[in-house]
PDB file of C-alpha atoms in Angstrom:
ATOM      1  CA  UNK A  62     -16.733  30.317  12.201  1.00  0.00           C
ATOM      2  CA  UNK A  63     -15.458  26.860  12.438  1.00  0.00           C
ATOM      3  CA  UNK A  64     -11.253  27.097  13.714  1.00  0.00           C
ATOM      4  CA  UNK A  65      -9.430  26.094  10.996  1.00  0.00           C
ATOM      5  CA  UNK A  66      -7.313  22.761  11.909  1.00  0.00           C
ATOM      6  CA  UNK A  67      -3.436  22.318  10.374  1.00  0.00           C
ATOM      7  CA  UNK A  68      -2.695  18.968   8.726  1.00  0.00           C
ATOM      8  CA  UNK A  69       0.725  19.079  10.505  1.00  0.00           C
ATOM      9  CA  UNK A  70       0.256  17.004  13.334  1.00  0.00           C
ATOM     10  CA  UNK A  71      -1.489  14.411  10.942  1.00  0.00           C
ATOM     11  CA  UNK A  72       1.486  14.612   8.372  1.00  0.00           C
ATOM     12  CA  UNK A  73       4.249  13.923  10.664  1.00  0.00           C
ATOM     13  CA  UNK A  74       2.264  11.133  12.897  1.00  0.00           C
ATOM     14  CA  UNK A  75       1.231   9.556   9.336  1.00  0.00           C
ATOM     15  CA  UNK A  76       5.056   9.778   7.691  1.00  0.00           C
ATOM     16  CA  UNK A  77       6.384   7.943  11.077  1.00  0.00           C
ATOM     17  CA  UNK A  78       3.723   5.330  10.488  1.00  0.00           C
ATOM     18  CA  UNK A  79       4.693   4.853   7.001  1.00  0.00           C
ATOM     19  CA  UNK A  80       9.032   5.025   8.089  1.00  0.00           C
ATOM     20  CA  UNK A  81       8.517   2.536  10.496  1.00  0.00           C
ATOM     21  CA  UNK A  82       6.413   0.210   7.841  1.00  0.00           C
ATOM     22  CA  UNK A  83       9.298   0.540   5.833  1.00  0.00           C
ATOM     23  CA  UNK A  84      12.207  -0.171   8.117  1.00  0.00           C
ATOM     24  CA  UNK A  85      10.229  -3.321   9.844  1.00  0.00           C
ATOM     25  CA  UNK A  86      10.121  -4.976   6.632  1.00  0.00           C
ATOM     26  CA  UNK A  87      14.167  -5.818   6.290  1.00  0.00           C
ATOM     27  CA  UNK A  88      13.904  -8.005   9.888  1.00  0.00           C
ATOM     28  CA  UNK A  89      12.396 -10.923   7.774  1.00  0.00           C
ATOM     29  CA  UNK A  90      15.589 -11.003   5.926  1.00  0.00           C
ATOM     30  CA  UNK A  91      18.314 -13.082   7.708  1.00  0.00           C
ATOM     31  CA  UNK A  92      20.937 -15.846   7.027  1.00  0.00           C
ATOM     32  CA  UNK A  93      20.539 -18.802   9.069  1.00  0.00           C
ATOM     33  CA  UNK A  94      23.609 -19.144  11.776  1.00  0.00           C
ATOM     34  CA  UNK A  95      26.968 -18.864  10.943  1.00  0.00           C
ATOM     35  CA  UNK A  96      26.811 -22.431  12.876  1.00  0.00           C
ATOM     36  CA  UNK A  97      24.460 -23.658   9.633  1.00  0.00           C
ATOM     37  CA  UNK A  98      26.632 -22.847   6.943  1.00  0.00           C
ATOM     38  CA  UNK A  99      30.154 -24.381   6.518  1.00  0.00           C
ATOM     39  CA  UNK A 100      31.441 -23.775   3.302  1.00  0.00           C
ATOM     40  CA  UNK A 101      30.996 -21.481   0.412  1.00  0.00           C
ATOM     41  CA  UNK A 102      28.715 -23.347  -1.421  1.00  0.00           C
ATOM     42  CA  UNK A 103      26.255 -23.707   1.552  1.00  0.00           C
ATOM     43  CA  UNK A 104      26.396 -20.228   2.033  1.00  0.00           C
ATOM     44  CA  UNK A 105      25.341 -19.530  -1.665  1.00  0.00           C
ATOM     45  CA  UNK A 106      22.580 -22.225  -1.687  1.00  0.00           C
ATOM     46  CA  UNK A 107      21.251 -19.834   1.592  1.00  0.00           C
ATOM     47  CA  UNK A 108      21.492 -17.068  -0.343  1.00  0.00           C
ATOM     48  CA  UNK A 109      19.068 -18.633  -3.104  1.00  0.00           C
ATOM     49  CA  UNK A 110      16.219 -19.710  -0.331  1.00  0.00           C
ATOM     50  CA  UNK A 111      16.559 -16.343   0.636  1.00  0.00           C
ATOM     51  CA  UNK A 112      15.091 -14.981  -2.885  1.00  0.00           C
ATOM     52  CA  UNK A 113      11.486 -15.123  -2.026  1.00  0.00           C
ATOM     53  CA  UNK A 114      11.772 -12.827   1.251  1.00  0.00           C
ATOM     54  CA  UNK A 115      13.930 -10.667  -0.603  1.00  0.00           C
ATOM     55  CA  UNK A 116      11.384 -10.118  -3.708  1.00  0.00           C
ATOM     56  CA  UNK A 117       8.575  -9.539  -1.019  1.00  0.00           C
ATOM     57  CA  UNK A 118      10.569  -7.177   0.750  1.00  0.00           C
ATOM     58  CA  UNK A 119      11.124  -5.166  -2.517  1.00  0.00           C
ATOM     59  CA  UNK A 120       7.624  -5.440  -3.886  1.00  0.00           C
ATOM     60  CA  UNK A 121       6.339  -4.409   0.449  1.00  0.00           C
ATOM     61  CA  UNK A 122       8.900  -1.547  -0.068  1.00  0.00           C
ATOM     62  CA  UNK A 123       7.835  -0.168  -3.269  1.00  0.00           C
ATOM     63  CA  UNK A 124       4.328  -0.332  -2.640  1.00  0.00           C
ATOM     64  CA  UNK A 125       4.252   1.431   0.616  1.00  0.00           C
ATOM     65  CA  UNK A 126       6.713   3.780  -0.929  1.00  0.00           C
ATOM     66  CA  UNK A 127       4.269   4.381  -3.871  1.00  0.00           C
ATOM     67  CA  UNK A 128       1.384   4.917  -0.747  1.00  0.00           C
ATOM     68  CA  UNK A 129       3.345   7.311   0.647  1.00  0.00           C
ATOM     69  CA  UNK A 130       3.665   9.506  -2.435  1.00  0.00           C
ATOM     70  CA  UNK A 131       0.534   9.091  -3.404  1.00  0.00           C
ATOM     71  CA  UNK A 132      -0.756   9.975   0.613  1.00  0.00           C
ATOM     72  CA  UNK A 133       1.702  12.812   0.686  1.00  0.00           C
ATOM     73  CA  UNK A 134       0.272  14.040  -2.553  1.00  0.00           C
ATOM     74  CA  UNK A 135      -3.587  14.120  -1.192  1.00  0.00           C
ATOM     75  CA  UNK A 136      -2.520  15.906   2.083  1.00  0.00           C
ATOM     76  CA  UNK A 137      -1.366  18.881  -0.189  1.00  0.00           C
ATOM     77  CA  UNK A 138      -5.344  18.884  -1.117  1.00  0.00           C
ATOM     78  CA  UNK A 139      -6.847  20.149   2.201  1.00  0.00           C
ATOM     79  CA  UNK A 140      -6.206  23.143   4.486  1.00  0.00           C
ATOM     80  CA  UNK A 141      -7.578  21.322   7.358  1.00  0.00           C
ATOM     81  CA  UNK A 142      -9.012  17.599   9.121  1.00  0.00           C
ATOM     82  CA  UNK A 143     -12.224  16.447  10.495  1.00  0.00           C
ATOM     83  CA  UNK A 144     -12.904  13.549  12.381  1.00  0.00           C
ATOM     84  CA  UNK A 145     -14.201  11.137   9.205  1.00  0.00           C
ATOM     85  CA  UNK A 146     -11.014  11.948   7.520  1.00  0.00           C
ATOM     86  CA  UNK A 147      -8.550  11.152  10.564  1.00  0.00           C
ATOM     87  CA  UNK A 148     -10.521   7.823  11.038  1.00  0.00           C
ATOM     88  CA  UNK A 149     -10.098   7.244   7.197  1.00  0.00           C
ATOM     89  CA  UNK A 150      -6.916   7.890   7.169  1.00  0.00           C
ATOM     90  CA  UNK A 151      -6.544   5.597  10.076  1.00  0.00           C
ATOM     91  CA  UNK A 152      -7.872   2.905   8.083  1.00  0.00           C
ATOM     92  CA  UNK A 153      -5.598   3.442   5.295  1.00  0.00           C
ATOM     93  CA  UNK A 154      -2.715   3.358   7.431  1.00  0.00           C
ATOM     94  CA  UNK A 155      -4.018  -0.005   8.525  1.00  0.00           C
ATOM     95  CA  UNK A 156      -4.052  -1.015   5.524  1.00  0.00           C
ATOM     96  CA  UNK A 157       0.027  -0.470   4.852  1.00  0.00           C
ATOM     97  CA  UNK A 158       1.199  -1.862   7.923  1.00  0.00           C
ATOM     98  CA  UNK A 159      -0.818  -4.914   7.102  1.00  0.00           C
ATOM     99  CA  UNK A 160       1.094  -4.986   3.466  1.00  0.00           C
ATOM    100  CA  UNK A 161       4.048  -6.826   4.393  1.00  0.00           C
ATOM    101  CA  UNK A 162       2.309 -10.167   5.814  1.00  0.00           C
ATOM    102  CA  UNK A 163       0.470 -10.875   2.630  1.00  0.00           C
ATOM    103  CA  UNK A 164       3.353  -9.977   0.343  1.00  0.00           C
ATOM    104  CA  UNK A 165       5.659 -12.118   2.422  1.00  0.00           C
ATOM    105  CA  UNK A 166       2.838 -14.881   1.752  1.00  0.00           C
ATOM    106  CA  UNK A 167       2.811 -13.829  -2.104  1.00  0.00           C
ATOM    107  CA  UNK A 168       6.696 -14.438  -2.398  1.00  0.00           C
ATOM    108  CA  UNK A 169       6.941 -17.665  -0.294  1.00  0.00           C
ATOM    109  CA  UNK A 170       3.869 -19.365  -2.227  1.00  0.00           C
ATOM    110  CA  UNK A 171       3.518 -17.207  -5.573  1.00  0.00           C
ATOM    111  CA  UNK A 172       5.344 -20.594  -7.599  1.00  0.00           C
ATOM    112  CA  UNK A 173       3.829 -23.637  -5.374  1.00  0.00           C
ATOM    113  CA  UNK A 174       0.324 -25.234  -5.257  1.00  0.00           C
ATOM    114  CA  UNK A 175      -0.848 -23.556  -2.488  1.00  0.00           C
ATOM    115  CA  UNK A 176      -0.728 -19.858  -4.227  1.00  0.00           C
ATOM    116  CA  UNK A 177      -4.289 -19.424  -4.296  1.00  0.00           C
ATOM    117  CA  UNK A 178      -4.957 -17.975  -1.330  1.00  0.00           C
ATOM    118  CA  UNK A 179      -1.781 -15.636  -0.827  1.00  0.00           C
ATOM    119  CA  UNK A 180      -3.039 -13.814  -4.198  1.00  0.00           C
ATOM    120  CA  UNK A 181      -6.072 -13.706  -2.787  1.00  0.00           C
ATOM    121  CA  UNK A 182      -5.209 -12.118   0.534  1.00  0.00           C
ATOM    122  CA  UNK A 183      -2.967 -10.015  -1.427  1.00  0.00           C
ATOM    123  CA  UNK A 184      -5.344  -8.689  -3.837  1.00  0.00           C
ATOM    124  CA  UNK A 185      -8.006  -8.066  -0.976  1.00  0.00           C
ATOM    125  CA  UNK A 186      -5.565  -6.342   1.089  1.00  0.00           C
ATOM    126  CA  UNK A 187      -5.805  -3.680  -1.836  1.00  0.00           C
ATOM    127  CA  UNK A 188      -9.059  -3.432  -1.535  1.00  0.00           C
ATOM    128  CA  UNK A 189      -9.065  -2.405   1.618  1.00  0.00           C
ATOM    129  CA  UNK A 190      -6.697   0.425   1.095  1.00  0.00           C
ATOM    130  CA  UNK A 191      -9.026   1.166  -1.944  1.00  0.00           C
ATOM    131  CA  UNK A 192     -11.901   1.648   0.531  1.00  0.00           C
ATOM    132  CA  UNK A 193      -9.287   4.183   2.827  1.00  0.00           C
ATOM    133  CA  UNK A 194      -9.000   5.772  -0.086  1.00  0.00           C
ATOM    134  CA  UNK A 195     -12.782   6.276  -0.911  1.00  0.00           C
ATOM    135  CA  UNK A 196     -13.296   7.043   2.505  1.00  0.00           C
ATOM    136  CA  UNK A 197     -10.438  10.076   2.755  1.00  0.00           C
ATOM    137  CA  UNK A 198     -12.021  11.540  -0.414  1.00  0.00           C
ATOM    138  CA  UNK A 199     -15.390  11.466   0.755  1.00  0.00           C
ATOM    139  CA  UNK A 200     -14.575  13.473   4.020  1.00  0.00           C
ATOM    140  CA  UNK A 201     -12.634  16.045   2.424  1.00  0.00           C
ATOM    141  CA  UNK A 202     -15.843  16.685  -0.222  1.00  0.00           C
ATOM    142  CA  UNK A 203     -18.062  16.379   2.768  1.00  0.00           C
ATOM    143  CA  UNK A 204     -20.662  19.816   1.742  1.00  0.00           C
ATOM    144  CA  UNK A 205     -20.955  20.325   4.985  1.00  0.00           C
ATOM    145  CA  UNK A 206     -17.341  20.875   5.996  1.00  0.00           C
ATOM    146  CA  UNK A 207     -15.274  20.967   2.722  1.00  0.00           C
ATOM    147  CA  UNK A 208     -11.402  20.620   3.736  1.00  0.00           C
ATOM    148  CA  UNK A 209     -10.220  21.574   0.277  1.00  0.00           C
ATOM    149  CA  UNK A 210      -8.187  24.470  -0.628  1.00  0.00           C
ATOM    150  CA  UNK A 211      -9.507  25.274  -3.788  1.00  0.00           C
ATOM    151  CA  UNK A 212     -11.682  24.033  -5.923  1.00  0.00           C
ATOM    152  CA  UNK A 213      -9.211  23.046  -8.428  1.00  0.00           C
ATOM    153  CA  UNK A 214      -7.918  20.510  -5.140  1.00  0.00           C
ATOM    154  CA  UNK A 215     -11.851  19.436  -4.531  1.00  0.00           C
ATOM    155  CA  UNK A 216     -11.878  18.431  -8.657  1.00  0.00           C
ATOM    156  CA  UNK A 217      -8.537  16.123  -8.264  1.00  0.00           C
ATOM    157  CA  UNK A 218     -10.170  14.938  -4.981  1.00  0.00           C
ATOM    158  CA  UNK A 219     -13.515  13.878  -7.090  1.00  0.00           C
ATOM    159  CA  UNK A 220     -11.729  12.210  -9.607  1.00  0.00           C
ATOM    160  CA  UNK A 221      -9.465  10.289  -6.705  1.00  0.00           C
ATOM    161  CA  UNK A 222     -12.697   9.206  -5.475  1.00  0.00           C
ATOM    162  CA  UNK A 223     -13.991   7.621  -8.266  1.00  0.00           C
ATOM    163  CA  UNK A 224     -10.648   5.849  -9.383  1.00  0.00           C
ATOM    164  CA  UNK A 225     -10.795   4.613  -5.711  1.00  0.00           C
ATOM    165  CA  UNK A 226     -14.388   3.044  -6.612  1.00  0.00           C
ATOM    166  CA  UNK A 227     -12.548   1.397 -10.216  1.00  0.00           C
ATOM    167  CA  UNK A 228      -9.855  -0.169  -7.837  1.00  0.00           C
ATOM    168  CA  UNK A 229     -12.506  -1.912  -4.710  1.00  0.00           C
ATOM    169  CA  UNK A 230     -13.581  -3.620  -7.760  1.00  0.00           C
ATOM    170  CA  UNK A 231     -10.644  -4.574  -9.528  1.00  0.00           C
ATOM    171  CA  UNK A 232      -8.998  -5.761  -5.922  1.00  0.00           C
ATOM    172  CA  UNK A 233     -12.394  -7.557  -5.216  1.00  0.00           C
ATOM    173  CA  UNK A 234     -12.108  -9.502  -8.939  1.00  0.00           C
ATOM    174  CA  UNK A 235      -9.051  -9.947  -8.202  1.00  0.00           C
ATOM    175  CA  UNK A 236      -9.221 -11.378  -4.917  1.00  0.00           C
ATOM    176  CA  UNK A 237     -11.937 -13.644  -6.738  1.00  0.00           C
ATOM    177  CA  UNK A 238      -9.874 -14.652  -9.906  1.00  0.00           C
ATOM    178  CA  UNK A 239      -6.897 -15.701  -7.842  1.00  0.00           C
ATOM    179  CA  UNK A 240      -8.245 -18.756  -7.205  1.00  0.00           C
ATOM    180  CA  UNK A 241      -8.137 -19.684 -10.924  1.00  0.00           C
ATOM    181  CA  UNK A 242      -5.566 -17.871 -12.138  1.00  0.00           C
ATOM    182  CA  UNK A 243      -3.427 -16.352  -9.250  1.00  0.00           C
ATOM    183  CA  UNK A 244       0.443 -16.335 -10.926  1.00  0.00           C
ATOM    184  CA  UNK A 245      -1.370 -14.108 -13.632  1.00  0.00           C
ATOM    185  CA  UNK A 246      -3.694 -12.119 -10.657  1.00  0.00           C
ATOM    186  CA  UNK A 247      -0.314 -11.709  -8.736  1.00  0.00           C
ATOM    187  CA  UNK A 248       1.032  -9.590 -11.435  1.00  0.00           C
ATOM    188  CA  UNK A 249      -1.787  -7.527 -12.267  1.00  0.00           C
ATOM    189  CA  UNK A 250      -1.603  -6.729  -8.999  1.00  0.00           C
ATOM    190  CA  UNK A 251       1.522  -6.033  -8.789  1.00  0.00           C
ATOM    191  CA  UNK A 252       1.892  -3.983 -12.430  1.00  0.00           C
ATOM    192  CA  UNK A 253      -1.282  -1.669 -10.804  1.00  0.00           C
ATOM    193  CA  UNK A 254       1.239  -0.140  -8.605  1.00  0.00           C
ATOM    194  CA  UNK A 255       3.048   1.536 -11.596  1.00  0.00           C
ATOM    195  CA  UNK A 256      -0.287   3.095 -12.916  1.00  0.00           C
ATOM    196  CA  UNK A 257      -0.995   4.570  -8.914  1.00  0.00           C
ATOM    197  CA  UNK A 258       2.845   5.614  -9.182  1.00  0.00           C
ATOM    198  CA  UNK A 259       2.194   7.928 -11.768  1.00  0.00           C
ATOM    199  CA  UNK A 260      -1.339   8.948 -10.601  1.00  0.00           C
ATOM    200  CA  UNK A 261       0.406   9.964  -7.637  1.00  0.00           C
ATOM    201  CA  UNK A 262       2.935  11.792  -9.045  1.00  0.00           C
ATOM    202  CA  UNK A 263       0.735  13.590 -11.270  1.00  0.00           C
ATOM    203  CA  UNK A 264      -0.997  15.407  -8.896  1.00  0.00           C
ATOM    204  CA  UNK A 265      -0.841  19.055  -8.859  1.00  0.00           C
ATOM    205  CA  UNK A 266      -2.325  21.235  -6.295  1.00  0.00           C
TER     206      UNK A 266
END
């Protein structure tokens, strides 16, 4: 009989992956020098050009945050790894710290000319972390070495599967659409994270 592997070591390596995500994100956020700014109203007006690296940081923030409850959610799913589902996992993980370059991109460019292809990289960022998520529920329904703990677990993983499938297509439309419409793609993309918010939170082992 095949040893039965904890998801422990996983967990912890995968929650220090997503911490550190998190904490990087605030070093984008700084004042120019003291030296720069000599009176109140120059120190206000630094403030405002500060506004799109502070909404990026927000929206990186919440949607790694919503990642993580949605990741810490699956892991309740198995009893055990395999090697497909560490790798897919890997590639999800990939995915988040990649998050914050594109949504930096999204807030500097979101409201200029050039916005097109931050939405774009955005949106197919997404779809990449769609794929992860294909890919982890494919390896824990593998027949041949099931890492479920139940069968009520390998149903949620099914359906996780298939919503993964729904979202590598609307990321990839999206990624596509951007360049016509990409104010209106950016906050599609951006609403989606409420709907995998409550996805994730309405998971039940």
């Amino acid at each position: 009989m095949e040893e039965k592997k904890s998801t422990t070591r996983l967990e912890a390596f995968c929650d220090g992956v997503f911490a550190i995500a998190l904490t990087l994100l605030i070093i984008d956020i700084k004042l120019p020098s003291t030296e720069d700014i000599h009176t109140t109203s120059e120190f206000w007006h630094a403030l405002h050009h500060l506004l799109p690296t502070i909404f990026a940081f927000l929206l990186s923030f919440i949607t790694i945050l919503i990642t993580w409850v949605n990741h810490h959610s699956a892991l309740k799913l198995v009893r055990k790894t395999s090697s497909h589902f560490i790798y897919a996992n890997g590639l999800l993980l990939l995915s988040v710290v990649i998050v914050p370059f594109p949504t930096s991109l999204l807030g500097e460019f979101v409201l200029t000319d050039h916005a097109e292809p931050a939405v774009a990289l955005y949106s197919g960022v997404f779809a990449l972390q769609a794929l992860a998520w294909v890919l982890i529920s494919k390896a824990a329904l593998d027949p041949a070495n099931p890492l479920a703990i139940n069968e009520k677990a390998a149903a949620i993983g099914r359906v996780n599967q298939q919503r993964g499938y729904y979202a590598i297509v609307l990321y990839s439309v999206c990624a596509i659409v951007a360049f016509w419409f990409p104010l209106s793609i950016a906050i599609l993309v951006a609403l989606t994270w409420v709907v995998w918010l409550v996805f994730g939170i309405s998971i039940k082992e």
